[in-house]
Coordinates of C-alpha atoms and ligand atoms in Angstrom, one line a residue:
M1 CA -7.2 8.6 -29.9
R2 CA -10.4 7.9 -28.1
I3 CA -9.9 5.0 -25.7
Q4 CA -12.8 2.6 -26.0
K5 CA -11.9 -0.1 -23.6
V6 CA -9.2 -1.0 -20.9
I7 CA -8.7 -4.4 -19.4
I8 CA -7.4 -4.2 -15.8
V9 CA -5.9 -7.5 -14.5
G10 CA -6.4 -7.7 -10.7
A11 CA -9.3 -6.3 -8.6
G12 CA -7.1 -5.4 -5.6
P13 CA -7.2 -1.9 -4.4
S14 CA -5.1 -0.4 -7.2
G15 CA -7.1 -2.1 -9.9
L16 CA -10.4 -1.1 -8.4
I17 CA -9.4 2.6 -8.0
L18 CA -8.1 2.8 -11.5
G19 CA -11.3 1.0 -12.7
L20 CA -13.4 3.6 -10.9
L21 CA -11.4 6.6 -12.2
L22 CA -11.6 5.4 -15.9
S23 CA -15.2 4.1 -15.9
K24 CA -16.4 7.4 -14.4
Q25 CA -15.0 9.0 -17.6
G26 CA -17.2 6.7 -19.7
I27 CA -14.3 4.3 -20.7
Q28 CA -15.4 0.6 -20.8
V29 CA -13.4 -1.2 -18.1
E30 CA -13.2 -5.0 -17.8
L31 CA -11.6 -5.9 -14.4
L32 CA -10.5 -9.6 -14.2
D33 CA -9.5 -11.2 -10.9
A34 CA -8.2 -14.7 -10.3
G35 CA -9.8 -14.9 -6.8
A36 CA -13.4 -16.0 -6.1
E37 CA -13.8 -12.9 -3.9
L38 CA -11.9 -10.0 -2.3
D39 CA -8.6 -10.8 -0.5
K40 CA -9.0 -10.8 3.3
Q41 CA -5.4 -11.0 4.5
P42 CA -4.1 -8.4 7.0
R43 CA -2.3 -5.9 4.8
A44 CA -2.5 -2.2 4.1
A45 CA -4.6 0.0 6.4
H46 CA -2.9 3.5 6.3
Y47 CA -3.3 5.6 3.2
A48 CA -1.2 8.8 3.3
S49 CA -2.1 12.2 1.6
P50 CA -1.1 11.2 -2.0
A51 CA -3.5 8.2 -1.7
A52 CA -6.2 10.3 -0.1
Y53 CA -6.0 12.7 -3.1
E54 CA -6.6 9.9 -5.6
L55 CA -9.4 8.4 -3.4
A56 CA -11.1 11.8 -3.6
R57 CA -10.7 12.0 -7.4
A58 CA -12.3 8.5 -7.5
G59 CA -15.2 9.8 -5.5
V60 CA -14.8 7.5 -2.5
L61 CA -12.7 9.5 0.1
E62 CA -15.7 10.7 2.1
D63 CA -17.0 7.1 2.4
V64 CA -13.5 5.9 3.3
K65 CA -13.4 8.5 6.1
A66 CA -16.9 7.6 7.3
R67 CA -16.0 3.9 7.6
G68 CA -12.5 4.5 8.8
F69 CA -10.8 7.4 10.7
L70 CA -8.1 10.0 10.5
P71 CA -5.2 9.0 12.7
Q72 CA -3.5 11.9 14.6
S73 CA -0.5 10.6 16.5
F74 CA 2.6 8.5 15.6
A75 CA 5.0 7.5 18.3
W76 CA 8.3 5.6 18.4
R77 CA 9.0 4.0 21.8
K78 CA 11.4 1.7 23.7
L79 CA 10.3 -1.8 24.5
D80 CA 9.3 -0.7 28.0
T81 CA 6.9 1.8 26.2
T82 CA 9.0 4.9 27.0
F83 CA 8.3 7.6 24.4
V84 CA 11.3 8.3 22.1
A85 CA 9.8 10.7 19.4
G86 CA 6.6 11.4 17.7
L87 CA 4.6 13.1 14.9
N88 CA 1.3 14.8 15.3
H89 CA -1.1 15.3 12.4
A90 CA -3.1 17.8 14.5
A91 CA -0.6 20.3 13.0
L92 CA -2.5 20.2 9.7
P93 CA -5.3 22.7 9.1
P94 CA -8.6 21.2 10.1
D95 CA -10.1 21.7 6.6
Y96 CA -7.1 20.1 4.8
P97 CA -8.9 17.5 2.7
Y98 CA -6.2 14.9 2.1
K99 CA -5.2 13.9 5.6
M100 CA -4.0 10.3 6.1
V101 CA -6.9 8.0 6.4
V102 CA -7.1 4.5 8.0
L103 CA -9.3 1.6 6.8
P104 CA -8.3 -2.0 6.7
L105 CA -7.7 -3.2 3.1
D106 CA -10.5 -5.7 3.0
R107 CA -13.0 -3.0 4.1
L108 CA -11.5 -0.6 1.5
G109 CA -11.9 -3.3 -1.2
K110 CA -15.6 -3.8 -0.2
L111 CA -16.3 -0.1 -0.4
L112 CA -14.5 0.2 -3.8
C113 CA -16.5 -2.8 -5.1
E114 CA -19.8 -1.1 -4.0
H115 CA -18.8 2.0 -5.9
I116 CA -17.6 0.3 -9.1
Q117 CA -20.8 -1.8 -9.3
R118 CA -22.7 1.5 -9.8
Q119 CA -20.7 2.3 -12.9
P120 CA -22.5 1.2 -16.1
T121 CA -19.2 1.0 -18.0
A122 CA -17.3 -1.2 -15.5
E123 CA -17.6 -4.9 -15.1
V124 CA -15.7 -7.0 -12.4
K125 CA -15.2 -10.7 -13.2
W126 CA -14.1 -12.9 -10.3
S127 CA -12.6 -16.4 -10.8
H128 CA -11.1 -15.0 -14.1
K129 CA -7.3 -15.7 -14.0
V130 CA -5.2 -14.1 -16.8
V131 CA -2.7 -16.7 -18.0
R132 CA -1.2 -15.1 -21.1
I133 CA -1.1 -11.6 -22.7
G134 CA -0.1 -10.2 -26.0
Q135 CA -0.5 -7.2 -28.3
D136 CA -0.3 -6.1 -32.0
Q137 CA -0.5 -2.7 -33.7
E138 CA -4.2 -2.4 -33.0
Q139 CA -5.0 -4.0 -29.6
A140 CA -3.7 -5.7 -26.5
W141 CA -5.2 -9.0 -25.4
V142 CA -5.4 -11.4 -22.5
E143 CA -6.1 -15.2 -22.3
I144 CA -8.3 -16.0 -19.2
E145 CA -8.9 -19.2 -17.4
T146 CA -12.6 -19.0 -16.3
P147 CA -15.0 -21.5 -14.6
T148 CA -16.4 -22.2 -18.1
G149 CA -13.1 -22.6 -19.9
L150 CA -10.4 -20.5 -21.6
Q151 CA -11.5 -17.1 -23.0
R152 CA -9.8 -14.3 -24.8
S153 CA -10.6 -10.6 -24.4
D154 CA -9.0 -7.6 -26.1
A155 CA -8.8 -3.8 -25.4
D156 CA -6.9 -0.7 -26.3
Y157 CA -4.7 -1.2 -23.2
V158 CA -4.1 -4.0 -20.7
I159 CA -3.0 -2.9 -17.2
G160 CA -1.4 -5.3 -14.8
C161 CA -2.6 -4.5 -11.2
D162 CA -2.2 -8.1 -10.3
G163 CA 0.0 -7.7 -7.3
A164 CA 3.5 -9.0 -6.3
N165 CA 3.3 -12.2 -8.3
S166 CA 1.9 -10.4 -11.4
T167 CA 1.3 -12.7 -14.4
V168 CA 1.3 -9.6 -16.6
R169 CA 4.8 -8.6 -15.4
Q170 CA 6.1 -12.1 -15.8
E171 CA 4.7 -12.4 -19.3
L172 CA 6.6 -9.1 -20.2
F173 CA 9.9 -9.7 -18.4
G174 CA 10.1 -13.3 -17.2
P175 CA 10.0 -14.7 -13.7
E176 CA 12.8 -12.5 -12.2
Y177 CA 11.5 -9.5 -10.2
P178 CA 14.6 -7.3 -9.8
G179 CA 15.5 -6.4 -6.3
E180 CA 15.9 -8.3 -3.0
T181 CA 14.2 -10.1 -0.2
L182 CA 15.4 -8.6 3.1
N183 CA 16.8 -11.1 5.7
A184 CA 13.8 -10.5 8.0
Q185 CA 10.5 -11.9 8.7
I186 CA 7.3 -10.1 9.9
I187 CA 4.1 -11.6 11.2
A188 CA 1.2 -9.3 10.6
T189 CA -1.7 -9.8 13.0
N190 CA -5.0 -8.0 13.6
V191 CA -5.8 -8.0 17.3
Y192 CA -8.1 -6.7 20.0
Y193 CA -5.9 -5.8 22.9
D194 CA -6.2 -2.9 25.3
F195 CA -3.2 -0.8 24.3
D196 CA -4.9 2.4 25.7
R197 CA -4.0 1.1 29.1
Y198 CA -0.3 1.6 28.3
G199 CA -0.8 5.2 26.9
Y200 CA -0.3 4.1 23.3
W201 CA -1.0 6.6 20.5
D202 CA -2.7 5.8 17.2
S203 CA 0.5 4.3 15.8
N204 CA 3.4 3.0 17.8
S205 CA 6.7 1.7 16.5
I206 CA 8.9 -0.1 19.1
I207 CA 12.7 0.2 18.6
H208 CA 14.6 -3.0 19.7
P209 CA 17.2 -5.2 18.1
K210 CA 15.1 -8.3 18.4
N211 CA 11.7 -7.4 19.8
W212 CA 10.8 -4.5 17.4
Y213 CA 7.2 -4.2 16.3
M214 CA 4.5 -1.8 15.2
A215 CA 1.1 -1.5 16.9
A216 CA -1.4 0.7 15.2
R217 CA -5.1 1.3 15.7
I218 CA -6.9 0.3 12.5
T219 CA -10.6 0.6 13.4
T220 CA -12.6 2.8 15.7
D221 CA -13.7 -0.2 17.8
G222 CA -10.2 -1.0 19.1
L223 CA -8.8 -3.4 16.5
Y224 CA -5.0 -3.0 16.2
R225 CA -2.5 -4.1 13.5
V226 CA 0.5 -5.6 15.3
S227 CA 3.4 -6.5 13.0
Y228 CA 6.3 -8.0 14.7
G229 CA 9.6 -9.6 13.7
D230 CA 10.5 -13.3 14.1
I231 CA 13.3 -15.6 13.1
P232 CA 13.6 -15.9 9.2
G233 CA 13.2 -19.3 7.6
L234 CA 10.4 -21.0 9.6
S235 CA 7.2 -22.5 8.1
R236 CA 3.8 -20.8 8.4
E237 CA 2.8 -23.3 11.0
E238 CA 5.9 -22.7 13.1
Y239 CA 5.2 -18.9 13.0
L240 CA 1.6 -19.4 14.1
A241 CA 2.8 -21.7 16.9
R242 CA 5.3 -19.1 18.2
Q243 CA 2.8 -16.2 18.2
P244 CA 1.6 -16.5 21.9
Q245 CA 5.2 -16.6 23.1
R246 CA 6.2 -13.7 20.9
Y247 CA 3.2 -11.5 22.1
E248 CA 4.1 -12.3 25.7
E249 CA 7.8 -11.3 25.0
I250 CA 7.1 -8.0 23.2
L251 CA 3.7 -6.5 24.0
P252 CA 3.1 -4.2 27.0
G253 CA 1.7 -6.2 29.9
N254 CA 3.2 -9.5 28.6
P255 CA -0.3 -10.8 27.8
K256 CA -1.4 -14.4 27.8
P257 CA -3.8 -15.6 24.9
E258 CA -6.9 -15.1 27.0
E259 CA -6.1 -11.4 27.3
Y260 CA -6.4 -10.6 23.6
R261 CA -8.3 -11.7 20.5
I262 CA -6.6 -12.2 17.2
T263 CA -8.8 -11.9 14.1
N264 CA -6.1 -12.4 11.4
I265 CA -2.5 -13.6 11.2
S266 CA -0.2 -13.9 8.3
P267 CA 3.6 -14.1 7.9
Y268 CA 5.2 -11.9 5.2
R269 CA 8.7 -11.6 3.8
L270 CA 10.0 -8.1 3.3
Q271 CA 10.8 -7.3 -0.3
Q272 CA 12.3 -4.3 -2.2
R273 CA 11.7 -4.8 -5.9
C274 CA 11.0 -2.9 -9.1
A275 CA 10.1 -4.0 -12.6
P276 CA 12.5 -3.1 -15.5
S277 CA 9.7 -0.9 -17.0
F278 CA 6.1 -0.1 -16.3
R279 CA 5.2 0.1 -20.0
V280 CA 5.7 -2.2 -23.0
G281 CA 3.6 -0.9 -25.8
K282 CA -0.1 -1.2 -24.9
I283 CA 0.6 -3.1 -21.7
L284 CA 1.2 -1.3 -18.4
L285 CA 2.0 -2.1 -14.8
A286 CA 1.0 -0.3 -11.6
A287 CA 1.3 -0.8 -7.8
D288 CA 2.6 -4.1 -6.4
A289 CA 2.8 -5.6 -9.9
A290 CA 5.4 -2.8 -10.7
H291 CA 7.2 -2.3 -7.3
L292 CA 7.4 -3.6 -3.8
C293 CA 8.7 -2.3 -0.5
N294 CA 8.5 -3.3 3.1
P295 CA 5.4 -2.1 4.9
F296 CA 7.0 0.2 7.5
G297 CA 5.9 3.8 6.9
G298 CA 2.9 2.6 4.7
L299 CA 4.6 3.5 1.4
G300 CA 3.5 0.4 -0.5
L301 CA -0.1 1.0 -1.5
T302 CA 0.2 4.7 -1.0
G303 CA 2.8 4.6 -3.7
G304 CA 0.7 2.2 -5.8
I305 CA -2.3 4.5 -5.6
A306 CA -0.1 7.4 -6.7
D307 CA 0.9 5.3 -9.7
V308 CA -2.7 4.7 -10.5
G309 CA -3.5 8.5 -10.4
N310 CA -0.6 9.2 -12.7
L311 CA -1.6 6.4 -15.1
F312 CA -5.2 7.7 -15.1
D313 CA -4.0 11.2 -16.1
A314 CA -1.7 9.8 -18.8
L315 CA -4.5 7.7 -20.3
M316 CA -6.9 10.7 -20.1
G317 CA -4.4 12.8 -22.0
I318 CA -4.4 10.3 -24.8
H319 CA -8.2 9.8 -24.6
K320 CA -8.9 13.6 -24.8
D321 CA -6.3 14.0 -27.5
L322 CA -4.2 16.3 -25.3
A323 CA -1.1 14.0 -25.4
D324 CA 0.3 11.3 -27.6
D325 CA 1.1 7.9 -26.2
A326 CA 4.7 8.8 -25.4
I327 CA 3.1 10.1 -22.2
L328 CA 3.0 6.4 -21.1
D329 CA 6.8 6.2 -21.3
K330 CA 6.9 9.3 -19.1
Y331 CA 4.5 7.5 -16.7
S332 CA 7.0 4.6 -16.5
E333 CA 10.0 6.9 -16.2
V334 CA 8.5 9.1 -13.5
R335 CA 7.0 6.3 -11.3
K336 CA 10.3 4.2 -11.5
R337 CA 12.3 7.3 -10.5
I338 CA 10.0 7.9 -7.5
W339 CA 10.4 4.3 -6.4
A340 CA 14.2 4.4 -6.7
E341 CA 14.8 7.8 -5.2
T342 CA 12.1 7.9 -2.5
I343 CA 10.0 4.8 -1.8
D344 CA 12.9 2.3 -1.8
P345 CA 15.4 4.3 0.4
M346 CA 12.7 5.7 2.7
S347 CA 11.0 2.4 3.4
R348 CA 14.4 0.7 4.1
E349 CA 15.3 3.5 6.5
N350 CA 11.9 3.2 8.2
F351 CA 12.6 -0.5 8.8
R352 CA 16.2 0.1 9.8
R353 CA 15.2 2.7 12.4
L354 CA 13.2 0.0 14.3
H355 CA 15.9 -2.6 14.8
D356 CA 19.4 -1.2 14.0
Q357 CA 20.0 1.5 16.5
D358 CA 20.4 1.9 20.3
P359 CA 16.9 2.8 21.6
D360 CA 18.5 4.7 24.5
K361 CA 20.3 7.0 22.1
A362 CA 17.8 7.2 19.3
R363 CA 16.1 10.5 20.3
E364 CA 19.5 12.2 20.1
N365 CA 21.2 10.3 17.2
D366 CA 18.4 9.6 14.7
E367 CA 18.2 12.5 12.2
F368 CA 14.5 12.0 11.6
F369 CA 13.8 11.9 15.4
Q370 CA 15.7 15.2 15.7
L371 CA 13.2 16.7 13.2
C372 CA 10.3 15.2 15.2
V373 CA 11.7 16.7 18.4
K374 CA 12.0 20.1 16.7
S375 CA 8.4 19.8 15.4
E376 CA 7.2 19.6 18.9
T377 CA 7.7 23.4 19.1
D378 CA 7.7 24.3 15.4
S379 CA 4.2 24.0 13.9
E380 CA 5.4 24.7 10.3
L381 CA 7.8 21.9 10.5
A382 CA 5.2 19.6 12.1
K383 CA 2.9 20.4 9.1
E384 CA 5.8 19.7 6.6
L385 CA 6.5 16.3 8.3
A386 CA 2.8 15.4 8.3
L387 CA 2.7 16.0 4.5
G388 CA 6.2 14.4 3.9
L389 CA 4.8 11.6 1.6
D390 CA 3.4 14.2 -0.8
V391 CA 6.8 13.7 -2.6
L392 CA 5.1 10.5 -4.1
R393 CA 2.8 12.7 -6.1
H394 CA 3.5 13.9 -9.6
D395 CA 1.6 16.1 -12.0
M396 CA 1.3 14.2 -15.3
T397 CA -0.8 17.0 -17.0
Q398 CA 2.5 19.0 -17.4
Y399 CA 3.3 16.5 -20.2
Y400 CA 0.1 17.2 -22.2
T401 CA 1.3 18.6 -25.5
K402 CA -1.9 20.3 -26.7
Ligands
LIG1 C1 1.6 -6.5 6.6 C2 1.4 -5.4 5.5 C3 1.0 -4.2 5.9 C4 0.9 -3.2 4.9 N1 0.5 -1.9 5.3 C5 0.4 -1.0 4.3 C6 -0.1 0.3 4.7 O1 -0.5 0.6 5.8 N2 -0.2 1.3 3.7 C7 0.2 1.0 2.4 O2 0.2 1.9 1.6 N3 0.6 -0.2 2.0 C8 0.7 -1.2 3.0 N4 1.1 -2.5 2.6 C9 1.2 -2.8 1.2 C10 -0.1 -3.1 0.5 O3 -0.9 -4.0 1.2 C11 0.1 -3.5 -1.0 O4 0.9 -2.6 -1.6 C12 -1.3 -3.5 -1.7 O5 -2.1 -4.5 -1.2 C13 -1.0 -3.8 -3.2 O6 -2.3 -3.6 -3.9 P1 -2.4 -4.1 -5.4 O7 -3.7 -3.7 -5.8 O8 -1.2 -3.7 -6.2 O9 -2.2 -5.7 -5.3 P2 -3.0 -6.8 -4.5 O10 -3.7 -6.2 -3.3 O11 -2.1 -7.9 -4.3 O12 -4.1 -7.3 -5.5 C14 -3.8 -8.0 -6.7 C15 -5.0 -8.7 -7.2 O13 -4.7 -9.3 -8.4 C16 -5.3 -10.6 -8.5 N5 -4.5 -11.4 -9.4 C17 -3.2 -11.9 -9.2 N6 -2.8 -12.6 -10.3 C18 -3.9 -12.6 -11.2 C19 -4.1 -13.1 -12.5 N7 -3.1 -13.8 -13.1 N8 -5.2 -12.9 -13.1 C20 -6.2 -12.1 -12.5 N9 -6.1 -11.6 -11.3 C21 -4.9 -11.8 -10.6 C22 -5.3 -11.1 -7.1 O14 -6.3 -12.1 -6.8 C23 -5.6 -9.8 -6.3 O15 -6.9 -9.6 -6.0 C24 1.2 -3.5 3.5 C25 1.6 -4.8 3.2 C26 1.7 -5.8 4.2 C27 2.1 -7.1 3.8

């Protein structure tokens, strides 16, 4: 079946990457986003090798690298900054093309928009909020609230890339998003602060029962992402008011507000959730609309981008008559399994590692740290650890039947 048109709900990173991949194959793509412009909240910045692979296929990886950078070093430390264990991506061959790349999400979105605007078969429509969806034997359709009134649009497939509160998912399965909200609160901040002075690496995770946090360089001009824990259950205003005190308690040098400059701040709840299925007929789900995890280890969007690559290959199998549409059931099955067996347990463990162990014994007791220690003198193991997230990748072309 030749696919003429696909509607993608949500012009976040997952929707834009899928839109680029499909429109570059000549498929007409209508991208609908409820927002008036790209989201600017401090969220993803690190995209591991499975995401880099899909960014390359979408033709944007070199630009992402040019505007961002390739992080080399990942450390876990005690609150007093003492080194506990670390990983070094210098172990990867210099010409390995899919190294983890860092670029704050709003800058990635801008870059993706620039690329998609060059595609004659793609159209991005802002202030277009999908409120209902449906399908029959022939087509899938969406009803859209626009600045000029309610509109309807149809296509061969509708894909929900509309994030954690996905309307597409709720239309398919109701308001419940199966899973749980963890009893923890993080405050994500983007901040200019001189962490170099304290010997910090590109990424630093601080192990402490209360004052755990992560500080990672996210631009080449010294902007850091600091995500720290706080008491659950307070209001946004209360979290913002507590920020100077929390920084002073946890950051090296116990800085006062005049010693740093925050450019973004946003509280987030930590959620582990997965939709019942990523396919109902001609309607599909990907990325945060389909599954959520806490941000420690950067598995969220990396997993979402890996979904998008798999969905692209499944749709191309149908488009090129190499597979029938049962490949979309396979897409759902494979991506749900990868979430349940890898993303969910691994992200929980990444978070647990920060707050639920004795920092003084972590280097000896934590199994992952034992591997990190071994990799200090074993370059093959160091390489294996640097490519650990490749388990999120899956080859969908093996299900092509012709
Ligand atoms: C603090 C923090 C740090 C993170 N760090 C990382 C990291 O380093 N690496 C990583 O891989 N992941 C990370 N993540 C996770 C990552 O940010 C998300 O997984 C990612 O942004 C999800 O992308 P998405 O395209 O699925 O959804 P979103 O980015 O949420 O985009 C959804 C889009 O859909 C639109 N939309 C919603 N409803 C509708 C509707 N009804 N109609 C039309 N449009 C609609 C929205 O306006 C939005 O533009 C982090 C998350 C947080 C909170």
